[in-house]
Each structure stands twice: as C-alpha cells, then as structure tokens.
Short mmCIF file of C-alpha atoms and ligand atoms in Angstrom, two decimals:
data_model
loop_
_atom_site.label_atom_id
_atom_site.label_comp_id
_atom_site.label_asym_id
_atom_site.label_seq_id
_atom_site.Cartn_x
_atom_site.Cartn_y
_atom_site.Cartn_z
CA UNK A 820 116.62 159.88 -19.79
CA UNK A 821 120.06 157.92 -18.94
CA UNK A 822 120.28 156.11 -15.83
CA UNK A 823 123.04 154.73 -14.26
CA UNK A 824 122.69 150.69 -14.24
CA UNK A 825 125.10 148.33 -11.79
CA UNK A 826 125.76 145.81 -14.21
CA UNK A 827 128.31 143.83 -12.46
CA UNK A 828 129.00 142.87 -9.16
CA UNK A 829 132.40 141.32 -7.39
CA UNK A 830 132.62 140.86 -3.71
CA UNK A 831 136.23 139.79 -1.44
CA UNK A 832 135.87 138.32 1.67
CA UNK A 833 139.69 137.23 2.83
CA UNK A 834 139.77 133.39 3.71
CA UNK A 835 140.61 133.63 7.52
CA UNK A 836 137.61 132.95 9.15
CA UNK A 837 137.22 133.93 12.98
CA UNK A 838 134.31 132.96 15.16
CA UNK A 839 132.87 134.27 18.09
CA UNK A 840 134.64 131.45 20.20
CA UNK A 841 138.09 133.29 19.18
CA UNK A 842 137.10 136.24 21.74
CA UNK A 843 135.47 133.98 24.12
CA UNK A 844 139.21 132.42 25.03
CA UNK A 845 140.56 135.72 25.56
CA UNK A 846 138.05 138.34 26.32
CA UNK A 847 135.00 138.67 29.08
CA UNK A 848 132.44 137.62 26.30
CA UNK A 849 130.21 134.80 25.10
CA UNK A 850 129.25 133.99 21.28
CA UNK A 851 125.17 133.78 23.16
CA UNK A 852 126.16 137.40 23.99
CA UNK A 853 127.36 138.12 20.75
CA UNK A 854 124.84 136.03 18.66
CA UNK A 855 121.93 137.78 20.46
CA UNK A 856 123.15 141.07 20.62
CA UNK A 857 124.53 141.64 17.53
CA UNK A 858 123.72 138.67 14.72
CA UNK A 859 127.52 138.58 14.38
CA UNK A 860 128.80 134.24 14.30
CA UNK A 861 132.04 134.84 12.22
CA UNK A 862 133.97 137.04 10.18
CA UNK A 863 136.96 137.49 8.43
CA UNK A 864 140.41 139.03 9.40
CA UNK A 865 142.97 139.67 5.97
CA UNK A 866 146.17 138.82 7.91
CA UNK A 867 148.70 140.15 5.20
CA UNK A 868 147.97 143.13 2.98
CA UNK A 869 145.43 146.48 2.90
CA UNK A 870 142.37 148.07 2.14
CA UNK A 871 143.74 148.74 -1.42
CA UNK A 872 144.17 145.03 -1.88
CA UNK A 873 140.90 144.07 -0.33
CA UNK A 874 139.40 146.50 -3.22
CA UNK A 875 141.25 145.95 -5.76
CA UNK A 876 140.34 141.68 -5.51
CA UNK A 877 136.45 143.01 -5.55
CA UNK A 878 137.07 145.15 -8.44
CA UNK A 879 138.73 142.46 -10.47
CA UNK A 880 135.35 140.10 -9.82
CA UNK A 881 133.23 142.97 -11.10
CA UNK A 882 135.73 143.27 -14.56
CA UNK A 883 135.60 139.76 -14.76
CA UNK A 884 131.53 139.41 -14.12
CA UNK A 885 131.33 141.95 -17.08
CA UNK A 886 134.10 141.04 -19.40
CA UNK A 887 135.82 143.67 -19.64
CA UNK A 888 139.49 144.91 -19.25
CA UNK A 889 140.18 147.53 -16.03
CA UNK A 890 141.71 150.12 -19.02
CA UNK A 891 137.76 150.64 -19.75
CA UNK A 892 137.69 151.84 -16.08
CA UNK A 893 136.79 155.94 -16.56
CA UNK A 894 136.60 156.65 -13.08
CA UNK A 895 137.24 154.83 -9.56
CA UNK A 896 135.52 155.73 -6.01
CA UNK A 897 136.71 154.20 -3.18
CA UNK A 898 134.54 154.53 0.13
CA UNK A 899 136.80 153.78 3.01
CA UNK A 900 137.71 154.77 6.99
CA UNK A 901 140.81 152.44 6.29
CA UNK A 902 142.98 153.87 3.74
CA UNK A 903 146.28 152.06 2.96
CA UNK A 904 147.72 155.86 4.38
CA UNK A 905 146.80 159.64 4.58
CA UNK A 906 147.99 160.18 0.51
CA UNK A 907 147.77 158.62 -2.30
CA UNK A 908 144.62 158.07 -2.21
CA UNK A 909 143.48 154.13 -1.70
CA UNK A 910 141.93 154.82 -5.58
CA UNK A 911 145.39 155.63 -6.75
CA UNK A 912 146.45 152.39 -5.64
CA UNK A 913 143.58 150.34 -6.68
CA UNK A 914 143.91 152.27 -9.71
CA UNK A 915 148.20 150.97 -9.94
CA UNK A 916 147.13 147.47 -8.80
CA UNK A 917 144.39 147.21 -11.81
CA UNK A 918 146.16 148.63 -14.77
CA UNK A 919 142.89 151.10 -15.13
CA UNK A 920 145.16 153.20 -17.18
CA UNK A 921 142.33 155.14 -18.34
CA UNK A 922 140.87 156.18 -14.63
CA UNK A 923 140.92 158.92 -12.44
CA UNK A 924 139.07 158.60 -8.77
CA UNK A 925 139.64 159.39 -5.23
CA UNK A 926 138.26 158.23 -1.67
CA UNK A 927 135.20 159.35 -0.34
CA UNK A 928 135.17 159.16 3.68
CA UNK A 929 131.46 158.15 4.48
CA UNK A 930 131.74 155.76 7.01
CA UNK A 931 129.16 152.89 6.98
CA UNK A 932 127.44 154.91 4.69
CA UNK A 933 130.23 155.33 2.70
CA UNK A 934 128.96 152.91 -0.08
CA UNK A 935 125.77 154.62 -0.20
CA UNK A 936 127.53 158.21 -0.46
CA UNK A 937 130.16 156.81 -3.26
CA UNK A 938 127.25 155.48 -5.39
CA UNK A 939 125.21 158.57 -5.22
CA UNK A 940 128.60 160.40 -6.21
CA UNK A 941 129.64 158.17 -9.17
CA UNK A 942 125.60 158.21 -10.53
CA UNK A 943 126.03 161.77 -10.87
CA UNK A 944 129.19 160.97 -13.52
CA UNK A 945 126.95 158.59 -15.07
CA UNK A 946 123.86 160.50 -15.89
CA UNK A 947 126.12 163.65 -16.53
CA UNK A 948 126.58 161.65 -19.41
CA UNK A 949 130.42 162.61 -18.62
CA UNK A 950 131.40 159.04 -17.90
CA UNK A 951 130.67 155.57 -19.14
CA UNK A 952 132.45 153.32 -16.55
CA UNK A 953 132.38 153.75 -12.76
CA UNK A 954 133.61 151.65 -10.36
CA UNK A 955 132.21 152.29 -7.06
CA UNK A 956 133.71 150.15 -4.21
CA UNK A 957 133.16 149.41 -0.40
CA UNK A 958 136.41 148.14 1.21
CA UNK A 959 138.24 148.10 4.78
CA UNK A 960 140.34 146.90 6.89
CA UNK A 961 138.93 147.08 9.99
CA UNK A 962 140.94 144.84 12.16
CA UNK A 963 143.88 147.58 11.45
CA UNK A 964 141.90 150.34 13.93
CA UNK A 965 140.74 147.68 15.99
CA UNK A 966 141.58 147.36 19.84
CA UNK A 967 141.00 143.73 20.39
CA UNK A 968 141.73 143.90 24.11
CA UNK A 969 138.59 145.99 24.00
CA UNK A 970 135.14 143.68 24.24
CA UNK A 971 132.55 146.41 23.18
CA UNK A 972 134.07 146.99 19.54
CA UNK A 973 136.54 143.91 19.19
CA UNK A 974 133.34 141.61 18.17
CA UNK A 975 131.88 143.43 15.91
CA UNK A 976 134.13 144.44 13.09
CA UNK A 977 135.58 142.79 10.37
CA UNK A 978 137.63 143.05 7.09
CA UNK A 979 135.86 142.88 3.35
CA UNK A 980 135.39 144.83 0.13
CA UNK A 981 133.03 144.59 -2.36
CA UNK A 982 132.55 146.47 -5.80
CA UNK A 983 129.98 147.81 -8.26
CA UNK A 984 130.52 148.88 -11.82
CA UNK A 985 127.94 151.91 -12.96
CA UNK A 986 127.31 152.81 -16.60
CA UNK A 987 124.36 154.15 -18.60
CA UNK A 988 121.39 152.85 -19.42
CA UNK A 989 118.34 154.22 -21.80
CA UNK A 990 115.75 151.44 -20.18
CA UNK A 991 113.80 154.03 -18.34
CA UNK A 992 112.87 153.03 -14.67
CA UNK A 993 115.99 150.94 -14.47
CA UNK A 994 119.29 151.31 -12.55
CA UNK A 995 119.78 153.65 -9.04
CA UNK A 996 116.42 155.86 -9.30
CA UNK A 997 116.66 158.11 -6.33
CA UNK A 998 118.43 159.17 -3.40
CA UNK A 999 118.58 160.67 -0.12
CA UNK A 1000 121.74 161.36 2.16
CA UNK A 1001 122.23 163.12 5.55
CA UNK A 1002 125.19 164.43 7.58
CA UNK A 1003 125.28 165.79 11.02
CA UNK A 1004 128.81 165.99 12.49
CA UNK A 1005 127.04 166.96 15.94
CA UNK A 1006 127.12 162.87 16.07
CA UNK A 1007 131.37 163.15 16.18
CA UNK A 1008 131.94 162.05 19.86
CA UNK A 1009 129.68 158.73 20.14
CA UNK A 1010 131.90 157.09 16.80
CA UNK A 1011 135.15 158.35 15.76
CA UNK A 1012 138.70 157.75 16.19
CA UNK A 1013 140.38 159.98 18.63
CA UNK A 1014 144.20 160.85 16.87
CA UNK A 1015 146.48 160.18 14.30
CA UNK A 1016 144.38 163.33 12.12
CA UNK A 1017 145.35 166.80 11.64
CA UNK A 1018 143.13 167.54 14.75
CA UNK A 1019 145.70 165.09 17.51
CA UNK A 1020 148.80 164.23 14.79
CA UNK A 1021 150.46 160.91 15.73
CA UNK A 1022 152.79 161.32 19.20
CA UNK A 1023 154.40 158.47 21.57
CA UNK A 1024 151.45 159.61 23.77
CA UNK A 1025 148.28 159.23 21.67
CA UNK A 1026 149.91 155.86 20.94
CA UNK A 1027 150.28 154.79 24.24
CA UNK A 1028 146.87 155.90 25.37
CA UNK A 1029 145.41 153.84 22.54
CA UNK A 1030 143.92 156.75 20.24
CA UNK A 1031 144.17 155.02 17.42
CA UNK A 1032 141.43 152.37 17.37
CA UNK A 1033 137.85 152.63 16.99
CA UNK A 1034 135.79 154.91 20.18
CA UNK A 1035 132.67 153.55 20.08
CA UNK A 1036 129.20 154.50 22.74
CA UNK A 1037 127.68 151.68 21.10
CA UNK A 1038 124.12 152.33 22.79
CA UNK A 1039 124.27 156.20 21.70
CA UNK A 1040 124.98 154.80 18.18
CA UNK A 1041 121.77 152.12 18.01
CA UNK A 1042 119.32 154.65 19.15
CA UNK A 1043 119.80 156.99 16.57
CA UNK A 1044 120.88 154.42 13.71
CA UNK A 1045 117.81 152.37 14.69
CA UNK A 1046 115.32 155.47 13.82
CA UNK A 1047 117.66 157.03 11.13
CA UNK A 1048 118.01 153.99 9.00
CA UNK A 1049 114.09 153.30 9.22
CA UNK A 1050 113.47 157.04 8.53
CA UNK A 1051 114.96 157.07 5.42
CA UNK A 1052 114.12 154.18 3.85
CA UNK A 1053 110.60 154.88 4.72
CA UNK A 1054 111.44 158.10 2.77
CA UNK A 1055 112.59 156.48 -0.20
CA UNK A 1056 109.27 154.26 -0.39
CA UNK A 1057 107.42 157.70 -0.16
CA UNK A 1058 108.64 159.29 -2.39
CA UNK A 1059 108.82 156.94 -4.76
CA UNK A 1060 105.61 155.11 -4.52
CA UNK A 1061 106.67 151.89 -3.09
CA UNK A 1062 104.49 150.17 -1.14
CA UNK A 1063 106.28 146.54 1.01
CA UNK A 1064 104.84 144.11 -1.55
CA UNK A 1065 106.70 146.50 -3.92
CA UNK A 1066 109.97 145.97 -2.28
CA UNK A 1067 111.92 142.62 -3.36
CA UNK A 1068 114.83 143.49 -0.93
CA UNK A 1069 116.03 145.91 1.58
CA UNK A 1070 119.64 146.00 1.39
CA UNK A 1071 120.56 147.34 4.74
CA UNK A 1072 124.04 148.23 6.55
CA UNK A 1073 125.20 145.26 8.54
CA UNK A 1074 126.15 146.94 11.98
CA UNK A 1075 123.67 144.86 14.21
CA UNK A 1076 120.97 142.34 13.00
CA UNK A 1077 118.47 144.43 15.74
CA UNK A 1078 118.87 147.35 13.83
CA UNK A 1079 118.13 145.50 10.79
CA UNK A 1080 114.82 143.69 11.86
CA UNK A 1081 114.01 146.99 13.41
CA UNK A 1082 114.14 148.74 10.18
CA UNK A 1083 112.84 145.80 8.25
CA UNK A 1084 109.60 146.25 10.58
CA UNK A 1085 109.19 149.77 9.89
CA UNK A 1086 108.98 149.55 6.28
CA UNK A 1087 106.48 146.77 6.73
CA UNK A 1088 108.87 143.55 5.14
CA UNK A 1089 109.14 140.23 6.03
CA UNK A 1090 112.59 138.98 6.92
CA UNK A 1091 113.21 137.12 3.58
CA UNK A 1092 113.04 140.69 2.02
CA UNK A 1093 115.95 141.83 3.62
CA UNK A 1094 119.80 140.85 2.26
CA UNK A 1095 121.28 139.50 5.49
CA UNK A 1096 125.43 138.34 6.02
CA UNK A 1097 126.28 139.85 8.68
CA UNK A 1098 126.57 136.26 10.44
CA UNK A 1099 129.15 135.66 8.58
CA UNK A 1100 131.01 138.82 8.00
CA UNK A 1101 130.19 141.36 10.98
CA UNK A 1102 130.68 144.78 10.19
CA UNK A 1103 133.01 145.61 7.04
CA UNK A 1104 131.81 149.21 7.52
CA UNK A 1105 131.88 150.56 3.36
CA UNK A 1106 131.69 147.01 2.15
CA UNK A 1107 128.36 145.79 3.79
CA UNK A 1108 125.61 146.46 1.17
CA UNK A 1109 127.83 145.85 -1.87
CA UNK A 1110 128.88 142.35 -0.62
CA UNK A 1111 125.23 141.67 -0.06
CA UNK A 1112 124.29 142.25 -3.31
CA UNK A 1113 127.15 140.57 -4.99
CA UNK A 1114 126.44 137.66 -2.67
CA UNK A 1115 122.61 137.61 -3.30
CA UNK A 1116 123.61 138.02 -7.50
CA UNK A 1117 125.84 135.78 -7.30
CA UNK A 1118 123.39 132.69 -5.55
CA UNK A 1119 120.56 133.84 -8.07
CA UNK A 1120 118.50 135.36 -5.13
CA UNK A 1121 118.91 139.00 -6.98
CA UNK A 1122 116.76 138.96 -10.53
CA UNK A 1123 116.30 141.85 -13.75
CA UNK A 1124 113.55 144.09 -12.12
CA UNK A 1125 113.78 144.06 -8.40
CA UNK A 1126 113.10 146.45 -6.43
CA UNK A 1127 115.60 147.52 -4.05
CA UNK A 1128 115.90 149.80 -0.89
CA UNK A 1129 119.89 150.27 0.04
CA UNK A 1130 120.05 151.90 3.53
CA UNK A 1131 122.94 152.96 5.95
CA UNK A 1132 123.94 154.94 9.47
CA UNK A 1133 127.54 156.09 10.31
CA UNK A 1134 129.69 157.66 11.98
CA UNK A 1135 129.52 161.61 11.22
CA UNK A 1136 126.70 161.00 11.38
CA UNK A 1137 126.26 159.68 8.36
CA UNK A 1138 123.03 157.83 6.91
CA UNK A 1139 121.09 157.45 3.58
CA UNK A 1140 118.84 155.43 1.42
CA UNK A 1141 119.32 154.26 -2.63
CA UNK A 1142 116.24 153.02 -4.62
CA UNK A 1143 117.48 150.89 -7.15
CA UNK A 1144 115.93 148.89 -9.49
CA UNK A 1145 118.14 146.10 -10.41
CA UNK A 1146 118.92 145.80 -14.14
CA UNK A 1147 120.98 142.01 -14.66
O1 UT7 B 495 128.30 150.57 11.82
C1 UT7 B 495 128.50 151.80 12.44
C2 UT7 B 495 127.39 152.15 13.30
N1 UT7 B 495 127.45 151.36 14.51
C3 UT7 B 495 126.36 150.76 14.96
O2 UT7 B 495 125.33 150.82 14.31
C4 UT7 B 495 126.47 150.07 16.29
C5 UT7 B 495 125.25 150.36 17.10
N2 UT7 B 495 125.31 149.75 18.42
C6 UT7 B 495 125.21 148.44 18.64
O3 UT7 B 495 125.13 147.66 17.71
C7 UT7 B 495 125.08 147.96 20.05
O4 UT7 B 495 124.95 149.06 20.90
C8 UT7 B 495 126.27 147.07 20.54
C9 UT7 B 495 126.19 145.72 19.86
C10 UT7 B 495 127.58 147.76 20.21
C11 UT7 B 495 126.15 146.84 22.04
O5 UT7 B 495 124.89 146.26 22.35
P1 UT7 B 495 123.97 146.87 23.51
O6 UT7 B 495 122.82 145.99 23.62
O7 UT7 B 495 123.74 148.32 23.19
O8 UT7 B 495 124.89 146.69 24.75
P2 UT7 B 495 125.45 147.78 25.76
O9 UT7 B 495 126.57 148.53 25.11
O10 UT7 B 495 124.32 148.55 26.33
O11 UT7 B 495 126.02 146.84 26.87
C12 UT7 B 495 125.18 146.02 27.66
C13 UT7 B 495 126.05 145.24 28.61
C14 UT7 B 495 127.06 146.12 29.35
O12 UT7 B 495 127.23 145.62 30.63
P3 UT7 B 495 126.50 146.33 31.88
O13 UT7 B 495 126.99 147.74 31.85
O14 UT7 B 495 125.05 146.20 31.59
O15 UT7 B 495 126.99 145.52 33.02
C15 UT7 B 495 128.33 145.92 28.55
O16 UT7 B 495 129.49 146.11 29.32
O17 UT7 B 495 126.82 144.29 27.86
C16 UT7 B 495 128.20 144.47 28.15
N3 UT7 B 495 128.98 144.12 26.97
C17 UT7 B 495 129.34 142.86 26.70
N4 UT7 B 495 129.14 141.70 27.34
C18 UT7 B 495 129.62 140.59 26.80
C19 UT7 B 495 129.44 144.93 25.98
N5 UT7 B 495 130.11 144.22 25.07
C20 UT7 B 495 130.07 142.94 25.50
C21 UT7 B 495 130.58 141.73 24.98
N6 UT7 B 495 130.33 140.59 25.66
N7 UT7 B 495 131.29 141.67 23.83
#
C-alpha cells in the first residue's frame, strides 16, 4: 500500500529577533510574566514582505534539502490566517515566486491547526496515487493582524513558515499513518478576527474600532485547547497501538508551553519527547509543528523510524492529531 513519506524539510524564521524586554518598555508586562505564562523569550517579526514570501523561503529549503527543481512541484497547499490578500490565493503566489510551473494548489484556512489539516489534505493526493509531489506549508505573518498596543495577544505571536514535501512511498509502516481532525465553529467568538470578511467588509469604522487584529479570550482558549490537544493525541496512540516508550516525539502546536507539558503529561512522555521552540519563536500559528520538525531534522535530533505524534488546537475550533513515522 503507498504511503505518503515527508522526505524533506525547510523551515524560515526572518532574522529580526524581538525579546520579551521589547514589550516590557512599552506595554504593562514583564518577560517573568511572559516566560512563566507562556514559554515565549523571543521571536521573530519579518519587517518587509508577506506570508507568500515567508513560504516561499521554506519551500525553497525543502527543494534544496531534496534536490530537486520547484517545476517537479505537482501540487502546493498553503495553510495560512495571513494571506498576502483575499484572491489569488497565497499558493498562487508561492507558486509565481518558485517557478513550480507544473503546480496547482490553494490555501487551506485551519488556523493553528492549519498544518495538521493541509497535511491530511495533500496525503490524500499522495496515496490517491494522483500526485507524486506535494508541498505542504505552514506560514504567517502574524505581526500584520497584530494589535501591539494590546498586552494579552501582542506577546504571544510571531512571524515564520516552514514546509514539507509529501510523495509516495512502498516501505509499508512508513510516512503519515493516520489521522484525526475536528471542527466546531461553536468555538467562533473566544478566537477570531472581528471584520474585514464578507460577514463586517472593511469601513472607516471597523478600522477605527480596531477590528482588524487578533480577538483573543485567552483563558476560554487554554481550557479547551489544554483537553482537546491531549484528547486527541491520546486518540492517535489508541488507535494505533502506541504505547509512551513507543513515542520518540510529540510534535505539538506552540501556543503556550503549559499547554504543551499538559499534553505531554497526558500521553505519559517525558519532556525530552516533546519538539519544543516556542522560546524562540512564539506562536507562528500554521508554521509551528513544521518548523519543529525541520529544526529537530535539521540538528540530527529527528532519525529514519521515529515515531511521531503531531498535535494542534485553533481557532474554529480547530484541533487534530498526525501519526507519522518518520522516513529520512
Ligand atoms: O494558538 C491558538 C490557540 N491559542 C491558545 O492556545 C492560547 C491559549 N491561552 C493562553 O495561552 C493563555 O490563556 C494566555 C497566555 C493567553 C494568558 O494566560 P492566562 O494564564 O490564561 O492569563 P489570563 O488571561 O487569565 O490573565 C491573568 C492576568 C490578568 O490580570 P487579572 O485580571 O488577573 O488582574 C491579565 O490581565 O494576567 C494579566 N495579563 C498580563 N499581565 C502581564 C494578561 N496578559 C498579560 C501580560 N503581562 N502580557
């Protein structure tokens, strides 16, 4: 039976680098706050340029990892809450930027679980046996719905993308194995943005009244994430025999390092077990899990056989779980 493998990895984090002590001169907040609260020490802000261009920079490390030129590129999936704009699509532009000549794609708006929807979608292509090449990315650019006069989402967001290239594989019981998603749009009001859709269109107004940025009830959120994101992953192990010795890493959305341990605890893992940057990165929303797993690869901390658990909650809400078992 095919699989679909990742076999490469590329990861963009832009080089401006902004630590907690950046809010602490201007805002009614302390990096101890932040530190203990959320895990968060630093992350990065891309002063000049988009989502597409965070992407695309991923996407060229994954081409490069493998080898291979972007016209091989079959199909692109971009998972994003930060398009460049409404239409084209952010794919069509990664897609330009590239040269994947050969590639179709579109966005897929999953939130922080976007990367986890996206690489359930673009498996599907895979082991369809319709397409050979899949590049499934994680980018955004959150500082560009940020409010950074406001102290209970200013802290914890940051800009990144990070990429994964899917194509078959006949090694049976290697690649993404299984997984499970969930949506419940009762979730809207505690994470979304207010206007600038079809539901409030852009006025002077909406503008003024700052309903463009992120709305947030950040306590809402972490109660459900924190049994959500354990739920599932515990589902994953179930269902697919894993035990926590089993389990090299969990690869877990970075939206609070609580959460994390939390979920960690659950499934029974120690700490090394779990891919951790959000230290250094905060919450890039779609490009969390890739970047840890291009990071991890990338240090030799990832190895041919590992068993990973890939887990998310989002907005919608959104949240899911990926068994993978890593094949370079
Ligand atoms: O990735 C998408 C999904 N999102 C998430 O998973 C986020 C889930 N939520 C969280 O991570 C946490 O709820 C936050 C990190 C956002 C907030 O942490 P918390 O422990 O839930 O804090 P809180 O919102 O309950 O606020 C506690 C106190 C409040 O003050 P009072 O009302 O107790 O006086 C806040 O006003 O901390 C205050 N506060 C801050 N203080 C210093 C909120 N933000 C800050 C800040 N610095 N930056």
């Amino acid at each position: 039976m095919t699989t679909a493998a990742i076999t490469a990895v590329g990861h963009y984090a832009p080089d401006h680098v902004v630590p907690n002590s950046y809010f602490e001169s201007y805002l009614d907040t302390t990096d101890a706050w932040i530190v203990t609260r959320t895990g968060i020490r630093e992350r990065r802000f891309l002063d000049e340029g988009a989502t597409s261009d965070l992407a695309t920079e991923a996407a060229k490390r994954a081409l490069a990892m493998r080898g291979i030129g972007p016209e091989e590129i079959d199909c692109i999936i971009v998972a994003t809450v930060t398009p460049d704009m409404f239409f084209p699509s952010t794919a069509a532009l990664v897609q330009h930027k590239l040269g994947a000549k050969n590639a179709w794609g579109f966005d897929l708006s999953g939130a922080c679980s976007g990367f986890i929807f996206a690489l359930t979608t673009g498996t599907q292509f895979i082991t369809a046996g319709t397409h050979k090449k899949v590049l499934v990315i994680g980018a955004d650019k959150m500082t560009s719905i940020m409010d950074m006069n406001d102290r209970n989402t200013a802290i914890l967001f940051g800009d990144g993308g990070a990429a994964v290239l899917l194509e078959p594989s006949e090694e049976e019981g290697y690649g993404v194995i299984d997984a499970i998603n969930f949506l419940d749009g009762s979730g809207m009001e505690a994470l979304h943005m207010k206007a600038g859709g079809s539901a409030r269109p852009t006025t002077a107004e909406t503008v003024e009244q700052k309903m463009h940025y992120i709305t947030q009830d950040g306590k809402a959120v972490f109660k459900v994430a924190v049994v959500g994101m354990a739920d599932v992953s515990l589902d994953i192990m179930k269902r697919n025999n894993l035990t926590s010795e089993d389990i090299a890493y969990l690869v877990p959305h970075q939206a609070n390092m609580r959460i994390i341990q939390s979920t960690a605890q659950r499934m029974g893992l120690d700490m090394e077990q779990v891919m951790v940057n959000i230290d250094r990165y905060g919450n890039t929303t779609a490009a969390t899990i890739p970047s840890c797993l291009a990071e991890y690869y990338s240090d030799g901390r990832l190895t041919r056989g590992d068993n990973l658990v890939l887990a998310s909650f989002g907005a919608g809400y959104t949240w899911g779980g990926i068994y993978v078992r890593w094949s370079i």
